[in-house]
CSV table of C-alpha atoms and ligand atoms in Angstrom, one decimal:
chain,number,residue,atom,x,y,z
A,1,MET,CA,0.0,-0.2,-0.1
A,2,SER,CA,1.3,3.4,-0.9
A,3,ARG,CA,1.9,5.8,1.9
A,4,LYS,CA,2.3,9.5,1.0
A,5,ILE,CA,5.3,11.0,2.7
A,6,LEU,CA,4.3,13.7,5.4
A,7,ILE,CA,6.9,16.3,6.3
A,8,ALA,CA,5.5,17.9,9.5
A,9,GLY,CA,6.8,21.0,11.4
A,10,ASN,CA,6.3,21.2,15.1
A,11,TRP,CA,6.9,24.8,16.1
A,12,LYS,CA,6.7,23.9,19.8
A,13,MET,CA,6.3,27.1,22.0
A,14,ASN,CA,7.9,29.3,19.3
A,15,GLY,CA,6.4,31.9,17.1
A,16,LEU,CA,4.7,35.2,17.1
A,17,LYS,CA,2.5,36.9,14.5
A,18,ALA,CA,5.8,37.9,12.7
A,19,GLU,CA,6.7,34.3,12.2
A,20,VAL,CA,3.5,33.5,10.4
A,21,SER,CA,4.3,36.2,7.8
A,22,SER,CA,7.9,35.0,7.5
A,23,LEU,CA,7.9,31.3,8.1
A,24,ALA,CA,4.4,30.1,7.3
A,25,LYS,CA,4.3,32.4,4.2
A,26,GLY,CA,7.8,31.5,3.2
A,27,VAL,CA,7.2,27.7,3.4
A,28,SER,CA,3.9,28.0,1.6
A,29,ALA,CA,5.3,30.0,-1.2
A,30,LYS,CA,8.1,27.4,-1.8
A,31,TYR,CA,5.9,24.3,-1.1
A,32,ASN,CA,3.5,25.1,-4.0
A,33,ASN,CA,1.3,22.2,-3.6
A,34,ASN,CA,4.0,19.7,-4.3
A,35,SER,CA,2.2,16.5,-4.9
A,36,ALA,CA,5.1,14.2,-4.3
A,37,TYR,CA,4.7,14.7,-0.4
A,38,GLU,CA,2.3,16.4,2.0
A,39,MET,CA,3.6,19.2,4.3
A,40,LEU,CA,2.3,20.5,7.4
A,41,ILE,CA,3.1,23.2,10.0
A,42,CYS,CA,1.8,23.0,13.6
A,43,PRO,CA,2.3,26.5,15.2
A,44,PRO,CA,1.2,27.3,18.7
A,45,PHE,CA,-2.7,27.6,19.2
A,46,THR,CA,-2.4,31.5,19.0
A,47,LEU,CA,-1.2,31.3,15.5
A,48,VAL,CA,-3.4,28.5,14.0
A,49,ALA,CA,-6.2,30.5,12.5
A,50,ASN,CA,-3.8,33.3,11.4
A,51,ALA,CA,-1.6,30.5,9.7
A,52,VAL,CA,-4.6,28.9,8.0
A,53,ASP,CA,-5.4,32.3,6.3
A,54,THR,CA,-1.8,32.8,5.4
A,55,VAL,CA,-1.2,29.6,3.7
A,56,LYS,CA,-4.7,29.3,2.0
A,57,GLY,CA,-4.5,28.0,-1.6
A,58,SER,CA,-0.8,26.7,-1.2
A,59,GLY,CA,-1.7,23.1,-0.3
A,60,LEU,CA,0.5,23.5,2.9
A,61,LYS,CA,-1.6,22.2,5.8
A,62,VAL,CA,-1.9,23.6,9.4
A,63,GLY,CA,-2.3,21.6,12.5
A,64,ALA,CA,-2.0,22.1,16.4
A,65,GLN,CA,0.3,20.5,19.0
A,66,ASP,CA,-2.3,19.3,21.5
A,67,CYS,CA,-6.1,19.4,22.5
A,68,HIS,CA,-8.5,18.5,25.3
A,69,PHE,CA,-10.8,15.4,24.8
A,70,ASN,CA,-13.9,17.4,25.4
A,71,THR,CA,-15.7,19.6,22.8
A,72,ASN,CA,-16.4,22.4,25.4
A,73,GLY,CA,-17.1,23.0,28.9
A,74,ALA,CA,-15.6,24.0,32.2
A,75,HIS,CA,-11.8,23.3,31.2
A,76,THR,CA,-10.1,26.6,31.8
A,77,ALA,CA,-7.4,27.3,29.3
A,78,ASP,CA,-8.1,24.2,27.4
A,79,ILE,CA,-8.6,24.0,23.6
A,80,SER,CA,-11.0,21.4,22.1
A,81,PRO,CA,-10.7,19.6,18.9
A,82,LEU,CA,-13.8,21.4,17.6
A,83,MET,CA,-12.2,24.6,18.2
A,84,LEU,CA,-9.2,23.6,16.2
A,85,LYS,CA,-11.4,22.3,13.4
A,86,ASP,CA,-13.3,25.7,13.5
A,87,ALA,CA,-10.0,27.5,13.2
A,88,GLY,CA,-9.0,25.4,10.1
A,89,ALA,CA,-6.6,23.0,11.4
A,90,GLU,CA,-6.5,19.6,9.9
A,91,TYR,CA,-4.0,17.7,12.3
A,92,VAL,CA,-3.3,17.5,16.0
A,93,ILE,CA,0.1,16.2,17.5
A,94,LEU,CA,-0.8,14.2,20.5
A,95,GLY,CA,1.3,12.7,23.3
A,96,HIS,CA,4.4,14.5,22.4
A,97,SER,CA,7.1,13.4,24.9
A,98,GLU,CA,7.3,17.0,26.1
A,99,ARG,CA,3.6,16.8,26.9
A,100,ARG,CA,4.2,13.5,28.5
A,101,ALA,CA,7.0,14.9,30.7
A,102,ASP,CA,5.7,18.5,31.4
A,103,HIS,CA,2.1,17.6,31.9
A,104,GLY,CA,2.1,14.0,33.0
A,105,GLU,CA,0.2,12.8,29.8
A,106,SER,CA,-0.4,9.1,29.8
A,107,ASP,CA,-1.1,6.6,27.1
A,108,SER,CA,-4.8,6.4,28.1
A,109,LEU,CA,-5.2,10.2,28.1
A,110,VAL,CA,-3.5,10.3,24.5
A,111,ASN,CA,-5.9,7.5,23.5
A,112,LYS,CA,-8.9,9.6,24.7
A,113,LYS,CA,-7.6,12.8,22.9
A,114,ALA,CA,-7.2,10.8,19.7
A,115,LYS,CA,-10.7,9.6,19.8
A,116,ALA,CA,-11.9,13.1,20.4
A,117,VAL,CA,-9.8,14.4,17.4
A,118,TYR,CA,-11.5,11.6,15.1
A,119,GLU,CA,-14.8,12.8,16.3
A,120,ALA,CA,-14.2,16.3,15.2
A,121,GLY,CA,-13.0,15.1,11.9
A,122,LEU,CA,-9.4,15.8,12.4
A,123,LYS,CA,-6.4,13.7,12.1
A,124,ALA,CA,-4.2,12.7,15.1
A,125,ILE,CA,-0.3,12.4,14.9
A,126,ILE,CA,0.4,10.2,17.8
A,127,CYS,CA,4.0,10.5,19.3
A,128,ILE,CA,5.8,7.7,20.9
A,129,GLY,CA,9.4,7.0,21.7
A,130,GLU,CA,11.8,5.7,24.3
A,131,SER,CA,14.0,7.5,26.8
A,132,ASP,CA,17.8,7.4,26.7
A,133,GLU,CA,17.8,5.1,29.7
A,134,GLN,CA,15.2,2.7,28.2
A,135,ASN,CA,17.2,2.7,24.9
A,136,LYS,CA,20.4,1.8,26.8
A,137,ALA,CA,18.6,-0.9,28.7
A,138,GLY,CA,17.7,-2.5,25.3
A,139,LYS,CA,13.9,-1.8,25.8
A,140,ALA,CA,13.2,0.5,23.0
A,141,VAL,CA,11.1,-2.0,21.1
A,142,GLU,CA,9.1,-3.0,24.1
A,143,VAL,CA,8.4,0.5,25.3
A,144,ASN,CA,7.2,1.7,21.8
A,145,GLN,CA,5.0,-1.4,21.4
A,146,SER,CA,3.4,-0.7,24.8
A,147,GLN,CA,2.9,2.9,23.7
A,148,VAL,CA,1.2,1.9,20.6
A,149,ALA,CA,-1.0,-0.6,22.5
A,150,GLY,CA,-1.9,2.1,24.9
A,151,SER,CA,-2.2,5.4,23.0
A,152,VAL,CA,-3.7,4.3,19.7
A,153,PRO,CA,-7.4,3.9,19.8
A,154,ASP,CA,-8.9,0.8,18.5
A,155,ASN,CA,-10.9,2.8,15.8
A,156,ALA,CA,-7.7,4.3,14.4
A,157,THR,CA,-7.3,4.0,10.6
A,158,ALA,CA,-4.6,4.8,8.0
A,159,GLU,CA,-6.6,8.0,7.2
A,160,ASN,CA,-7.2,9.5,10.6
A,161,THR,CA,-4.0,8.6,12.3
A,162,VAL,CA,-0.2,9.1,11.9
A,163,ILE,CA,2.3,7.7,14.2
A,164,ALA,CA,5.6,9.7,14.9
A,165,TYR,CA,8.5,7.7,16.5
A,166,GLU,CA,10.6,10.2,18.4
A,167,PRO,CA,13.3,8.7,20.6
A,168,ILE,CA,13.3,11.3,23.4
A,169,TRP,CA,17.2,11.3,23.4
A,170,ALA,CA,17.3,12.3,19.9
A,171,ILE,CA,15.0,15.4,20.3
A,172,GLY,CA,17.0,18.6,19.9
A,173,THR,CA,20.3,17.0,20.8
A,174,GLY,CA,21.7,16.3,17.4
A,175,ARG,CA,22.1,12.7,18.3
A,176,ILE,CA,20.1,10.2,15.9
A,177,PRO,CA,19.8,6.6,15.9
A,178,THR,CA,21.7,4.6,13.1
A,179,SER,CA,19.5,4.0,9.9
A,180,ASP,CA,19.3,0.3,10.8
A,181,ASP,CA,18.1,1.1,14.2
A,182,ILE,CA,15.3,3.6,12.8
A,183,GLN,CA,14.2,1.0,10.1
A,184,ASN,CA,14.1,-1.8,12.6
A,185,ILE,CA,12.0,0.1,15.3
A,186,HIS,CA,9.6,1.4,12.6
A,187,ALA,CA,9.1,-2.2,11.4
A,188,GLU,CA,8.4,-3.3,15.0
A,189,ILE,CA,6.0,-0.4,15.4
A,190,ARG,CA,4.2,-1.5,12.2
A,191,LYS,CA,3.9,-5.0,13.7
A,192,ALA,CA,2.5,-3.6,16.9
A,193,LEU,CA,0.0,-1.7,14.8
A,194,ALA,CA,-0.9,-4.8,12.8
A,195,SER,CA,-1.6,-6.7,15.9
A,196,LYS,CA,-3.9,-4.0,17.3
A,197,LEU,CA,-5.6,-2.8,14.0
A,198,GLY,CA,-5.0,-5.5,11.5
A,199,GLN,CA,-2.4,-5.8,8.8
A,200,SER,CA,-4.0,-3.8,6.2
A,201,VAL,CA,-4.5,-0.7,8.4
A,202,ALA,CA,-1.0,-1.1,9.6
A,203,ASP,CA,0.3,-1.3,6.1
A,204,GLY,CA,-1.5,2.0,5.1
A,205,MET,CA,-0.6,4.0,8.2
A,206,ARG,CA,2.3,6.4,8.2
A,207,ILE,CA,5.0,6.3,10.7
A,208,LEU,CA,7.1,9.4,11.0
A,209,TYR,CA,10.6,9.7,12.5
A,210,GLY,CA,11.3,12.6,14.7
A,211,GLY,CA,14.4,13.8,16.5
A,212,SER,CA,17.1,16.1,15.1
A,213,MET,CA,16.1,15.7,11.5
A,214,LYS,CA,17.8,18.0,9.2
A,215,PRO,CA,18.5,18.5,5.4
A,216,THR,CA,21.9,16.7,6.0
A,217,ASN,CA,20.4,13.4,7.4
A,218,ALA,CA,16.8,13.5,6.0
A,219,GLU,CA,17.6,12.0,2.7
A,220,GLU,CA,19.0,8.7,4.2
A,221,ILE,CA,16.1,8.6,6.9
A,222,LEU,CA,13.3,9.3,4.3
A,223,ALA,CA,14.7,6.4,2.1
A,224,LEU,CA,14.0,3.9,4.8
A,225,ALA,CA,11.3,1.3,3.9
A,226,ASP,CA,9.1,1.9,6.9
A,227,VAL,CA,9.7,5.7,7.3
A,228,ASP,CA,7.0,7.7,5.9
A,229,GLY,CA,8.1,11.3,6.8
A,230,GLY,CA,9.4,13.3,9.5
A,231,LEU,CA,8.1,15.4,12.6
A,232,ILE,CA,10.6,18.3,12.7
A,233,GLY,CA,11.2,20.6,15.5
A,234,GLY,CA,14.2,22.9,15.3
A,235,ALA,CA,14.6,22.7,11.6
A,236,SER,CA,11.0,23.6,11.0
A,237,LEU,CA,11.7,27.0,12.2
A,238,LYS,CA,13.9,27.9,9.3
A,239,VAL,CA,12.3,28.1,5.8
A,240,ASP,CA,15.4,26.8,4.0
A,241,ASP,CA,16.1,24.0,6.6
A,242,PHE,CA,12.4,22.7,6.3
A,243,MET,CA,12.2,23.1,2.6
A,244,GLY,CA,15.6,21.3,2.4
A,245,ILE,CA,14.1,18.3,4.2
A,246,GLY,CA,11.2,18.3,1.8
A,247,ALA,CA,13.6,18.3,-1.1
A,248,CYS,CA,15.0,15.0,0.2
A,249,VAL,CA,11.6,13.2,-0.6
A,250,LYS,CA,12.4,11.0,-3.5
B,301,LIG,P1,13.8,18.3,16.9
B,301,LIG,O1,12.3,18.1,17.6
B,301,LIG,O2,13.6,18.2,15.4
B,301,LIG,O3,14.2,19.7,17.2
B,301,LIG,O4,14.7,17.3,17.3
B,301,LIG,C1,11.4,17.1,17.1
B,301,LIG,C2,10.2,17.0,17.9
B,301,LIG,O5,10.2,17.2,19.1
B,301,LIG,O6,9.1,16.8,17.5
């Protein structure tokens, strides 16, 4: 089954209105509805609607970095999937390791949020990944399989869900796993998806790699059989670096 490569930018807690004009506009002008791969930017909540307006017509998509699992109600400062849909977002990143660490998000909470995202007609990018300690203890496969089992809802499909494998020790550090290790863990994640959702869903579901991806290492990573794109932090904040990663899609 063919899986269209997704190059997704996670701006994290970066960006003011000025960055929508420079960065979002710059990326959308260069992306130019490239049909070889899908491209997405996920700015902070405050900029989602503005970014949607700015990139309109370019084919560049806009997403958010988290949401609540309810549609509305007494949840001060939270943002619902319906609000994101209303703002024009198409994707929501869920369970990023920084959310798991800073806000104690568990697999079951991520699972609940993903279901709410589907209900609103949005797509979830569900993040998983092992810590340095778990990696050194040889537990990477086990940890990621268990995160798939817990974080991915039973009604996930290849259309409504993307998985992002992000080894925590590779995020923002410049350290990346070897290509063999990336391919191996992506294949294991796909097996875990198959046992949860069935082989054909697993075969169609995109699994992104995230963690220190740059134009200089993207070509090798994106060429791996079970890598279907990237979730990019630091390098998504510069037009040339982000587009340079897109240019590595073959
Ligand atoms: P990085 O972040 O590309 O800066 O390593 C990736 C991420 O956390 O999504």
